[in-house]
mmCIF file of C-alpha atoms in Angstrom:
data_model
loop_
_atom_site.group_PDB
_atom_site.id
_atom_site.type_symbol
_atom_site.label_atom_id
_atom_site.label_comp_id
_atom_site.label_asym_id
_atom_site.label_seq_id
_atom_site.Cartn_x
_atom_site.Cartn_y
_atom_site.Cartn_z
ATOM 1 C CA MET J 1 70.006 137.941 -26.047
ATOM 2 C CA ASN J 2 69.941 136.785 -22.430
ATOM 3 C CA MET J 3 70.564 139.718 -20.011
ATOM 4 C CA ILE J 4 70.983 142.149 -22.933
ATOM 5 C CA LYS J 5 69.528 145.535 -22.035
ATOM 6 C CA LEU J 6 66.388 146.533 -23.924
ATOM 7 C CA PHE J 7 65.003 149.996 -23.154
ATOM 8 C CA GLY J 8 67.365 150.201 -20.199
ATOM 9 C CA LYS J 9 66.399 146.868 -18.602
ATOM 10 C CA PRO J 10 68.136 143.468 -19.036
ATOM 11 C CA ILE J 11 65.806 140.909 -20.587
ATOM 12 C CA ARG J 12 65.688 137.221 -19.687
ATOM 13 C CA VAL J 13 65.773 134.491 -22.329
ATOM 14 C CA ASN J 14 65.417 131.020 -20.787
ATOM 15 C CA MET J 15 64.385 127.591 -21.954
ATOM 16 C CA SER J 16 60.780 126.605 -21.511
ATOM 17 C CA ALA J 17 59.801 124.834 -18.304
ATOM 18 C CA ALA J 18 59.182 121.593 -20.197
ATOM 19 C CA ASP J 19 62.671 121.581 -21.700
ATOM 20 C CA ARG J 20 64.273 122.220 -18.304
ATOM 21 C CA ARG J 21 62.383 119.305 -16.739
ATOM 22 C CA THR J 22 63.111 116.746 -19.436
ATOM 23 C CA THR J 23 66.577 117.563 -20.702
ATOM 24 C CA GLN J 24 68.355 120.137 -18.614
ATOM 25 C CA ASP J 25 67.551 119.789 -14.919
ATOM 26 C CA ILE J 26 70.232 117.299 -13.886
ATOM 27 C CA GLY J 27 70.847 118.620 -10.378
ATOM 28 C CA ALA J 28 73.900 120.809 -11.043
ATOM 29 C CA LYS J 29 72.465 123.503 -8.797
ATOM 30 C CA LEU J 30 74.772 125.810 -6.810
ATOM 31 C CA PHE J 31 74.176 127.994 -3.778
ATOM 32 C CA VAL J 32 75.937 131.366 -3.861
ATOM 33 C CA GLY J 33 76.023 133.056 -0.463
ATOM 34 C CA ASN J 34 77.405 136.140 1.268
ATOM 35 C CA LEU J 35 76.481 138.352 -1.680
ATOM 36 C CA ASP J 36 76.782 142.091 -1.392
ATOM 37 C CA LEU J 37 73.417 143.834 -1.452
ATOM 38 C CA SER J 38 74.494 145.864 -4.502
ATOM 39 C CA ILE J 39 74.864 142.773 -6.716
ATOM 40 C CA ASP J 40 72.060 142.320 -9.234
ATOM 41 C CA ASP J 41 71.037 139.435 -11.491
ATOM 42 C CA LYS J 42 73.077 140.695 -14.462
ATOM 43 C CA LEU J 43 76.314 140.958 -12.493
ATOM 44 C CA LEU J 44 75.774 137.441 -11.171
ATOM 45 C CA TYR J 45 75.118 136.174 -14.692
ATOM 46 C CA ASP J 46 78.286 137.839 -16.021
ATOM 47 C CA ALA J 47 80.356 136.328 -13.184
ATOM 48 C CA PHE J 48 79.083 132.742 -13.530
ATOM 49 C CA GLY J 49 78.095 132.579 -17.198
ATOM 50 C CA ALA J 50 81.674 131.955 -18.356
ATOM 51 C CA PHE J 51 81.805 128.467 -16.819
ATOM 52 C CA GLY J 52 79.066 126.897 -18.918
ATOM 53 C CA SER J 53 75.485 127.130 -20.091
ATOM 54 C CA MET J 54 72.801 127.589 -17.468
ATOM 55 C CA VAL J 55 69.344 126.116 -17.113
ATOM 56 C CA GLN J 56 68.012 129.599 -16.508
ATOM 57 C CA THR J 57 69.250 133.043 -15.575
ATOM 58 C CA PRO J 58 70.411 133.101 -11.935
ATOM 59 C CA GLN J 59 68.032 134.935 -9.657
ATOM 60 C CA ILE J 60 68.915 136.559 -6.377
ATOM 61 C CA ALA J 61 66.618 135.750 -3.469
ATOM 62 C CA ARG J 62 64.741 138.896 -2.475
ATOM 63 C CA ASP J 63 62.420 139.943 0.307
ATOM 64 C CA GLN J 64 58.804 139.762 -0.831
ATOM 65 C CA LEU J 65 57.821 143.032 0.826
ATOM 66 C CA SER J 66 60.812 145.318 0.310
ATOM 67 C CA GLY J 67 62.352 143.650 -2.736
ATOM 68 C CA ASN J 68 65.816 143.938 -1.212
ATOM 69 C CA SER J 69 68.405 141.238 -1.750
ATOM 70 C CA ARG J 70 68.638 138.548 0.935
ATOM 71 C CA GLY J 71 72.329 138.004 0.216
ATOM 72 C CA PHE J 72 72.177 134.678 -1.626
ATOM 73 C CA ALA J 73 71.208 133.200 -4.992
ATOM 74 C CA PHE J 74 70.986 129.906 -6.885
ATOM 75 C CA VAL J 75 72.761 129.053 -10.153
ATOM 76 C CA SER J 76 71.820 125.945 -12.154
ATOM 77 C CA TYR J 77 74.070 124.590 -14.918
ATOM 78 C CA THR J 78 73.329 122.047 -17.612
ATOM 79 C CA THR J 79 76.411 119.956 -16.736
ATOM 80 C CA PHE J 80 78.196 118.996 -13.542
ATOM 81 C CA GLU J 81 81.519 119.883 -15.172
ATOM 82 C CA ALA J 82 80.422 123.497 -15.434
ATOM 83 C CA ALA J 83 79.187 123.502 -11.828
ATOM 84 C CA ASP J 84 82.453 121.980 -10.552
ATOM 85 C CA LEU J 85 84.481 124.553 -12.463
ATOM 86 C CA ALA J 86 82.364 127.379 -11.032
ATOM 87 C CA ILE J 87 82.927 126.138 -7.478
ATOM 88 C CA GLN J 88 86.649 125.718 -8.032
ATOM 89 C CA SER J 89 87.025 129.172 -9.562
ATOM 90 C CA MET J 90 84.582 131.309 -7.568
ATOM 91 C CA ASP J 91 84.402 129.888 -4.027
ATOM 92 C CA GLY J 92 86.090 132.359 -1.701
ATOM 93 C CA GLN J 93 86.649 134.945 -4.432
ATOM 94 C CA TYR J 94 85.744 138.573 -3.891
ATOM 95 C CA LEU J 95 82.672 139.911 -5.651
ATOM 96 C CA ALA J 96 81.850 143.561 -4.924
ATOM 97 C CA ASN J 97 84.514 143.558 -2.196
ATOM 98 C CA LYS J 98 82.996 140.599 -0.323
ATOM 99 C CA PRO J 99 84.177 136.951 -0.380
ATOM 100 C CA ILE J 100 81.364 134.770 -1.688
ATOM 101 C CA ASN J 101 80.516 131.164 -0.797
ATOM 102 C CA VAL J 102 79.839 128.789 -3.682
ATOM 103 C CA LYS J 103 78.767 125.198 -3.045
ATOM 104 C CA TYR J 104 76.174 122.710 -4.185
ATOM 105 C CA ALA J 105 72.688 123.589 -2.960
ATOM 106 C CA PHE J 106 70.668 121.400 -0.624
ATOM 107 C CA LYS J 107 68.020 119.192 -2.171
ATOM 108 C CA LYS J 108 64.440 120.100 -1.424
ATOM 109 C CA ASP J 109 63.257 116.536 -0.884
ATOM 110 C CA ALA J 110 66.236 115.253 1.149
ATOM 111 C CA LYS J 111 67.195 116.867 4.435
ATOM 112 C CA GLY J 112 70.878 117.726 4.701
ATOM 113 C CA GLU J 113 71.759 116.208 1.305
ATOM 114 C CA ARG J 114 73.303 118.402 -1.361
ATOM 115 C CA HIS J 115 73.209 118.191 -5.122
ATOM 116 C CA GLY J 116 76.252 116.887 -6.984
ATOM 117 C CA SER J 117 76.153 113.351 -5.579
ATOM 118 C CA ALA J 118 77.601 110.373 -7.422
ATOM 119 C CA ALA J 119 74.104 109.094 -8.193
ATOM 120 C CA GLU J 120 73.079 112.351 -9.839
ATOM 121 C CA ARG J 121 76.267 112.406 -11.879
ATOM 122 C CA MET J 122 75.706 108.838 -13.081
ATOM 123 C CA LEU J 123 72.144 109.606 -14.136
ATOM 124 C CA ALA J 124 73.313 112.746 -15.928
ATOM 125 C CA ALA J 125 76.021 110.803 -17.784
ATOM 126 C CA GLU J 126 73.456 108.281 -18.997
ATOM 127 C CA ALA J 127 71.016 110.973 -20.080
ATOM 128 C CA HIS J 128 73.568 113.048 -21.976
ATOM 129 C CA SER J 129 75.452 110.903 -24.434
ATOM 130 C CA ASP J 130 78.385 112.468 -26.240
ATOM 131 C CA SER J 131 77.613 110.710 -29.515
ATOM 132 C CA ASP J 132 75.002 113.238 -30.641
ATOM 133 C CA TYR J 133 77.282 116.146 -29.773
ATOM 134 C CA GLU J 134 80.228 114.725 -31.727
ATOM 135 C CA GLN J 135 78.101 114.291 -34.833
ATOM 136 C CA GLN J 136 77.253 117.981 -34.980
ATOM 137 C CA ILE J 137 80.462 118.753 -36.828
ATOM 138 C CA GLU J 138 79.174 116.884 -39.899
ATOM 139 C CA PRO J 139 77.373 119.323 -42.197
ATOM 140 C CA GLN J 140 73.723 118.544 -42.768
ATOM 141 C CA ALA J 141 72.475 117.746 -46.235
ATOM 142 C CA LEU J 142 71.351 120.898 -48.034
ATOM 143 C CA SER J 143 68.388 121.146 -50.329
ATOM 144 C CA ALA J 144 68.569 122.827 -53.715
ATOM 145 C CA GLU J 145 66.907 125.933 -52.324
ATOM 146 C CA GLU J 146 69.410 126.154 -49.437
ATOM 147 C CA LEU J 147 72.335 125.680 -51.813
ATOM 148 C CA ALA J 148 70.973 128.522 -53.927
ATOM 149 C CA VAL J 149 70.846 130.793 -50.879
ATOM 150 C CA TRP J 150 74.437 129.979 -49.968
ATOM 151 C CA ALA J 151 75.501 130.511 -53.586
ATOM 152 C CA LEU J 152 73.964 133.984 -53.565
ATOM 153 C CA GLN J 153 75.730 134.911 -50.345
ATOM 154 C CA GLY J 154 79.017 133.480 -51.567
ATOM 155 C CA ALA J 155 80.960 134.094 -48.358
ATOM 156 C CA ILE J 156 81.098 133.711 -44.596
ATOM 157 C CA ARG J 157 81.413 136.996 -42.729
ATOM 158 C CA ILE J 158 82.699 136.885 -39.151
ATOM 159 C CA ARG J 159 82.357 139.933 -36.913
ATOM 160 C CA CYS J 160 84.624 139.738 -33.872
ATOM 161 C CA HIS J 161 84.094 141.501 -30.556
ATOM 162 C CA ASN J 162 87.227 143.624 -31.134
ATOM 163 C CA PHE J 163 85.819 145.057 -34.404
ATOM 164 C CA VAL J 164 87.866 142.716 -36.599
ATOM 165 C CA PHE J 165 85.895 141.579 -39.666
ATOM 166 C CA VAL J 166 86.878 138.395 -41.517
ATOM 167 C CA THR J 167 85.403 137.257 -44.849
ATOM 168 C CA LEU J 168 85.876 133.657 -46.050
ATOM 169 C CA ARG J 169 85.139 132.773 -49.682
ATOM 170 C CA SER J 170 85.113 129.496 -51.594
ATOM 171 C CA SER J 171 84.259 128.423 -55.115
ATOM 172 C CA SER J 172 82.423 125.395 -53.741
ATOM 173 C CA VAL J 173 79.155 126.089 -51.947
ATOM 174 C CA ARG J 174 79.305 122.757 -50.104
ATOM 175 C CA ASN J 175 82.826 123.471 -48.857
ATOM 176 C CA LEU J 176 81.682 126.895 -47.722
ATOM 177 C CA TYR J 177 78.864 125.398 -45.711
ATOM 178 C CA GLY J 178 81.239 122.784 -44.307
ATOM 179 C CA VAL J 179 83.513 125.548 -43.024
ATOM 180 C CA PHE J 180 80.504 127.262 -41.474
ATOM 181 C CA ALA J 181 79.437 124.076 -39.684
ATOM 182 C CA THR J 182 82.972 123.537 -38.379
ATOM 183 C CA ILE J 183 83.265 127.091 -37.055
ATOM 184 C CA LYS J 184 79.875 126.768 -35.378
ATOM 185 C CA TYR J 185 80.880 123.445 -33.801
ATOM 186 C CA PHE J 186 84.068 124.823 -32.260
ATOM 187 C CA SER J 187 82.644 128.181 -31.131
ATOM 188 C CA CYS J 188 79.123 127.382 -29.863
ATOM 189 C CA VAL J 189 80.015 125.184 -26.885
ATOM 190 C CA SER J 190 78.454 124.674 -23.465
ATOM 191 C CA LEU J 191 81.744 124.529 -21.559
ATOM 192 C CA LEU J 192 84.631 126.967 -21.585
ATOM 193 C CA LYS J 193 87.123 124.083 -21.688
ATOM 194 C CA SER J 194 85.500 122.796 -24.902
ATOM 195 C CA LEU J 195 86.690 125.779 -26.917
ATOM 196 C CA TYR J 196 89.140 125.028 -29.714
ATOM 197 C CA ALA J 197 91.960 126.875 -27.956
ATOM 198 C CA PHE J 198 91.876 124.347 -25.101
ATOM 199 C CA LYS J 199 91.388 121.196 -27.203
ATOM 200 C CA TYR J 200 93.905 121.834 -29.987
ATOM 201 C CA HIS J 201 97.169 119.848 -30.076
ATOM 202 C CA THR J 202 99.998 120.060 -32.597
ATOM 203 C CA ASP J 203 100.615 117.317 -35.133
ATOM 204 C CA SER J 204 103.860 116.365 -33.410
ATOM 205 C CA GLY J 205 101.990 115.596 -30.212
ATOM 206 C CA LYS J 206 104.042 118.143 -28.271
ATOM 207 C CA ASP J 207 102.425 121.417 -27.403
ATOM 208 C CA ILE J 208 104.493 124.534 -27.894
ATOM 209 C CA PRO J 209 105.015 126.117 -24.472
ATOM 210 C CA ALA J 210 103.083 129.352 -24.245
ATOM 211 C CA LYS J 211 104.751 132.498 -23.038
ATOM 212 C CA HIS J 212 102.386 133.574 -20.298
ATOM 213 C CA PHE J 213 102.080 137.236 -19.517
ATOM 214 C CA ASP J 214 103.609 138.117 -16.161
ATOM 215 C CA LEU J 215 102.681 141.519 -14.758
ATOM 216 C CA ARG J 216 105.724 141.824 -12.487
ATOM 217 C CA THR J 217 108.104 141.000 -15.333
ATOM 218 C CA GLU J 218 106.398 143.555 -17.584
ATOM 219 C CA PHE J 219 106.727 146.345 -15.024
ATOM 220 C CA GLN J 220 110.330 145.345 -14.321
ATOM 221 C CA ARG J 221 110.969 145.743 -18.045
ATOM 222 C CA MET J 222 109.794 149.351 -17.664
ATOM 223 C CA GLY J 223 112.223 149.788 -14.789
ATOM 224 C CA VAL J 224 109.947 149.448 -11.767
ATOM 225 C CA GLY J 225 111.876 147.972 -8.879
ATOM 226 C CA ASN J 226 115.237 149.525 -9.752
ATOM 227 C CA ALA J 227 116.973 151.540 -7.058
ATOM 228 C CA ASP J 228 118.044 154.315 -9.416
ATOM 229 C CA GLY J 229 116.490 156.430 -12.149
ATOM 230 C CA VAL J 230 112.889 157.554 -12.376
ATOM 231 C CA SER J 231 111.652 154.080 -11.417
ATOM 232 C CA ARG J 232 112.784 154.593 -7.816
ATOM 233 C CA TYR J 233 109.625 156.594 -7.226
ATOM 234 C CA TRP J 234 107.439 153.509 -7.788
ATOM 235 C CA ARG J 235 107.039 150.247 -5.904
ATOM 236 C CA PHE J 236 105.134 146.971 -6.108
ATOM 237 C CA SER J 237 102.171 146.436 -3.799
ATOM 238 C CA GLU J 238 100.435 143.142 -3.045
ATOM 239 C CA SER J 239 97.603 144.774 -1.131
ATOM 240 C CA ASN J 240 95.184 143.404 -3.734
ATOM 241 C CA ARG J 241 96.644 139.893 -3.624
ATOM 242 C CA LYS J 242 93.267 138.281 -2.907
ATOM 243 C CA PHE J 243 91.298 141.005 -4.721
ATOM 244 C CA GLN J 244 90.250 142.414 -1.368
ATOM 245 C CA LEU J 245 90.758 146.001 -2.542
ATOM 246 C CA CYS J 246 89.340 145.892 -6.064
ATOM 247 C CA ALA J 247 87.783 142.892 -7.779
ATOM 248 C CA THR J 248 88.563 144.261 -11.270
ATOM 249 C CA TYR J 249 92.238 145.065 -10.629
ATOM 250 C CA PRO J 250 95.143 142.578 -10.871
ATOM 251 C CA PRO J 251 96.624 141.100 -7.675
ATOM 252 C CA LEU J 252 99.832 143.101 -8.185
ATOM 253 C CA LEU J 253 99.686 146.901 -8.202
ATOM 254 C CA VAL J 254 102.354 149.541 -8.827
ATOM 255 C CA VAL J 255 101.984 152.713 -6.753
ATOM 256 C CA PRO J 256 104.247 155.576 -5.670
ATOM 257 C CA SER J 257 106.974 154.532 -3.230
ATOM 258 C CA LYS J 258 105.898 156.997 -0.546
ATOM 259 C CA ILE J 259 102.340 155.620 -0.387
ATOM 260 C CA SER J 260 101.697 152.780 2.074
ATOM 261 C CA ASP J 261 99.248 149.901 1.668
ATOM 262 C CA ALA J 262 97.129 151.326 4.488
ATOM 263 C CA THR J 263 96.692 154.522 2.499
ATOM 264 C CA LEU J 264 95.635 152.508 -0.546
ATOM 265 C CA THR J 265 92.834 150.966 1.512
ATOM 266 C CA TYR J 266 91.371 154.387 2.303
ATOM 267 C CA VAL J 267 91.734 155.500 -1.312
ATOM 268 C CA ALA J 268 89.865 152.383 -2.517
ATOM 269 C CA TRP J 269 86.927 153.288 -0.270
ATOM 270 C CA TYR J 270 86.788 156.739 -1.833
ATOM 271 C CA ARG J 271 86.913 155.633 -5.487
ATOM 272 C CA SER J 272 83.999 154.198 -7.481
ATOM 273 C CA LYS J 273 84.136 150.385 -7.523
ATOM 274 C CA ALA J 274 87.362 150.710 -5.481
ATOM 275 C CA ARG J 275 89.384 151.454 -8.620
ATOM 276 C CA LEU J 276 92.153 153.494 -7.053
ATOM 277 C CA PRO J 277 94.842 155.252 -9.153
ATOM 278 C CA ALA J 278 97.483 152.682 -10.164
ATOM 279 C CA LEU J 279 100.317 152.644 -12.692
ATOM 280 C CA CYS J 280 99.712 151.237 -16.181
ATOM 281 C CA TYR J 281 102.795 152.398 -18.097
ATOM 282 C CA LEU J 282 106.081 154.090 -17.168
ATOM 283 C CA HIS J 283 108.158 155.878 -19.814
ATOM 284 C CA PRO J 284 111.956 156.113 -19.425
ATOM 285 C CA ASN J 285 111.648 159.918 -19.174
ATOM 286 C CA GLY J 286 109.611 159.550 -15.977
ATOM 287 C CA PHE J 287 106.159 160.269 -17.337
ATOM 288 C CA SER J 288 103.546 157.713 -16.485
ATOM 289 C CA MET J 289 100.022 156.569 -17.317
ATOM 290 C CA THR J 290 97.720 155.622 -14.453
ATOM 291 C CA ARG J 291 94.165 154.406 -14.381
ATOM 292 C CA SER J 292 91.364 154.970 -11.885
ATOM 293 C CA SER J 293 87.644 155.522 -11.542
ATOM 294 C CA GLN J 294 85.843 158.646 -10.496
ATOM 295 C CA PRO J 295 86.032 159.766 -6.853
ATOM 296 C CA MET J 296 82.790 159.390 -4.936
ATOM 297 C CA VAL J 297 82.362 163.046 -4.060
ATOM 298 C CA GLY J 298 78.598 162.971 -3.655
ATOM 299 C CA LEU J 299 76.237 165.818 -2.957
ATOM 300 C CA GLN J 300 78.195 166.853 0.121
ATOM 301 C CA GLN J 301 81.418 167.309 -1.861
ATOM 302 C CA ALA J 302 83.250 164.729 0.239
ATOM 303 C CA ARG J 303 87.069 164.727 0.158
ATOM 304 C CA SER J 304 89.732 162.171 1.005
ATOM 305 C CA VAL J 305 93.114 163.271 2.301
ATOM 306 C CA GLN J 306 94.634 159.904 1.402
ATOM 307 C CA ASP J 307 93.337 160.130 -2.172
ATOM 308 C CA GLU J 308 94.776 163.614 -2.592
ATOM 309 C CA LYS J 309 98.139 162.450 -1.222
ATOM 310 C CA LEU J 310 98.179 159.582 -3.729
ATOM 311 C CA VAL J 311 97.426 161.877 -6.669
ATOM 312 C CA GLU J 312 100.105 164.337 -5.501
ATOM 313 C CA ALA J 313 102.633 161.503 -5.224
ATOM 314 C CA ILE J 314 101.840 160.377 -8.767
ATOM 315 C CA LEU J 315 102.315 163.903 -10.100
ATOM 316 C CA ALA J 316 105.609 164.227 -8.211
ATOM 317 C CA THR J 317 107.071 161.191 -9.985
ATOM 318 C CA SER J 318 107.171 163.090 -13.297
ATOM 319 C CA GLU J 319 109.199 166.024 -11.954
ATOM 320 C CA PRO J 320 112.358 166.930 -13.911
ATOM 321 C CA THR J 321 115.655 165.209 -13.176
ATOM 322 C CA GLY J 322 117.151 166.340 -9.923
ATOM 323 C CA THR J 323 114.079 165.901 -7.805
ATOM 324 C CA PRO J 324 115.051 164.645 -4.347
ATOM 325 C CA PRO J 325 114.513 160.921 -3.814
ATOM 326 C CA PRO J 326 111.340 159.804 -2.052
ATOM 327 C CA PRO J 327 111.256 159.714 1.749
ATOM 328 C CA SER J 328 112.585 156.709 3.606
ATOM 329 C CA SER J 329 110.327 153.898 4.743
ATOM 330 C CA SER J 330 109.965 155.540 8.130
ATOM 331 C CA SER J 331 108.158 158.498 6.580
ATOM 332 C CA ILE J 332 105.803 156.587 4.315
ATOM 333 C CA ILE J 333 102.334 158.139 4.233
#
């Protein structure tokens, strides 16, 4: 329920102050700086919540009088592993078109000393033993009343985020509860790396090499990059290589050949969340599917010449066979 919107506002669900003092506050506290003023608490929670469980919902430092963001926030995790992973993954990354700084926060009682020291990690390791966590996979003993409840239900129903519904049935109530405890153990974890997909190994001891999705290879399969055919009207662009154009777009973009990277920069400024028109799918007959957000027209009906040129170039790529080839590099827009 944490950060789920209720009556239009995200609610906060945190542990009590006593629990945070005794069991959770181990010093895995991060400082997140250079935040864009448009970033709110929910966006920060969505960005950092994937690395592990938090002591409490991250809160952005705000001015007491105006309530405006001061450009930094603090994020506290329950484990140092989660904090280390957040630093490794998020430091220097672009969030709302600005590179953020992620590092361990300074301690209040010690001048110039940051959290994450070897002493803090040793104390945290002693306080959090893995033995209790490993025993959670063993199903607890059920009373007669609980067994009767499980017998009436007779199944485990799993609702997935992609609207896939799975029903598991068993003639044995105890086996059914054992399956439930196992699923709960492997899915309700505090660290992303603790998920079953990362911990599973084959019986032979040799993992089957995964076929990773490669965006360039996929577009080349559609014909992008070829010098002839309809694909000659499209090109690869690495203008978003460090997510400096759009934080929600991949590093590799496919755009019309006659559009330069400088033009893409202006188009990103004109589109909501910088989601400029980019190719998603190219059919052999020349027709294409592109994605983008709404243009930021505003009350003054603002226009962008670069955005209009990009849309025109996309429409020109689906012209019938015989259309003249795109201009040379010297006449790129």
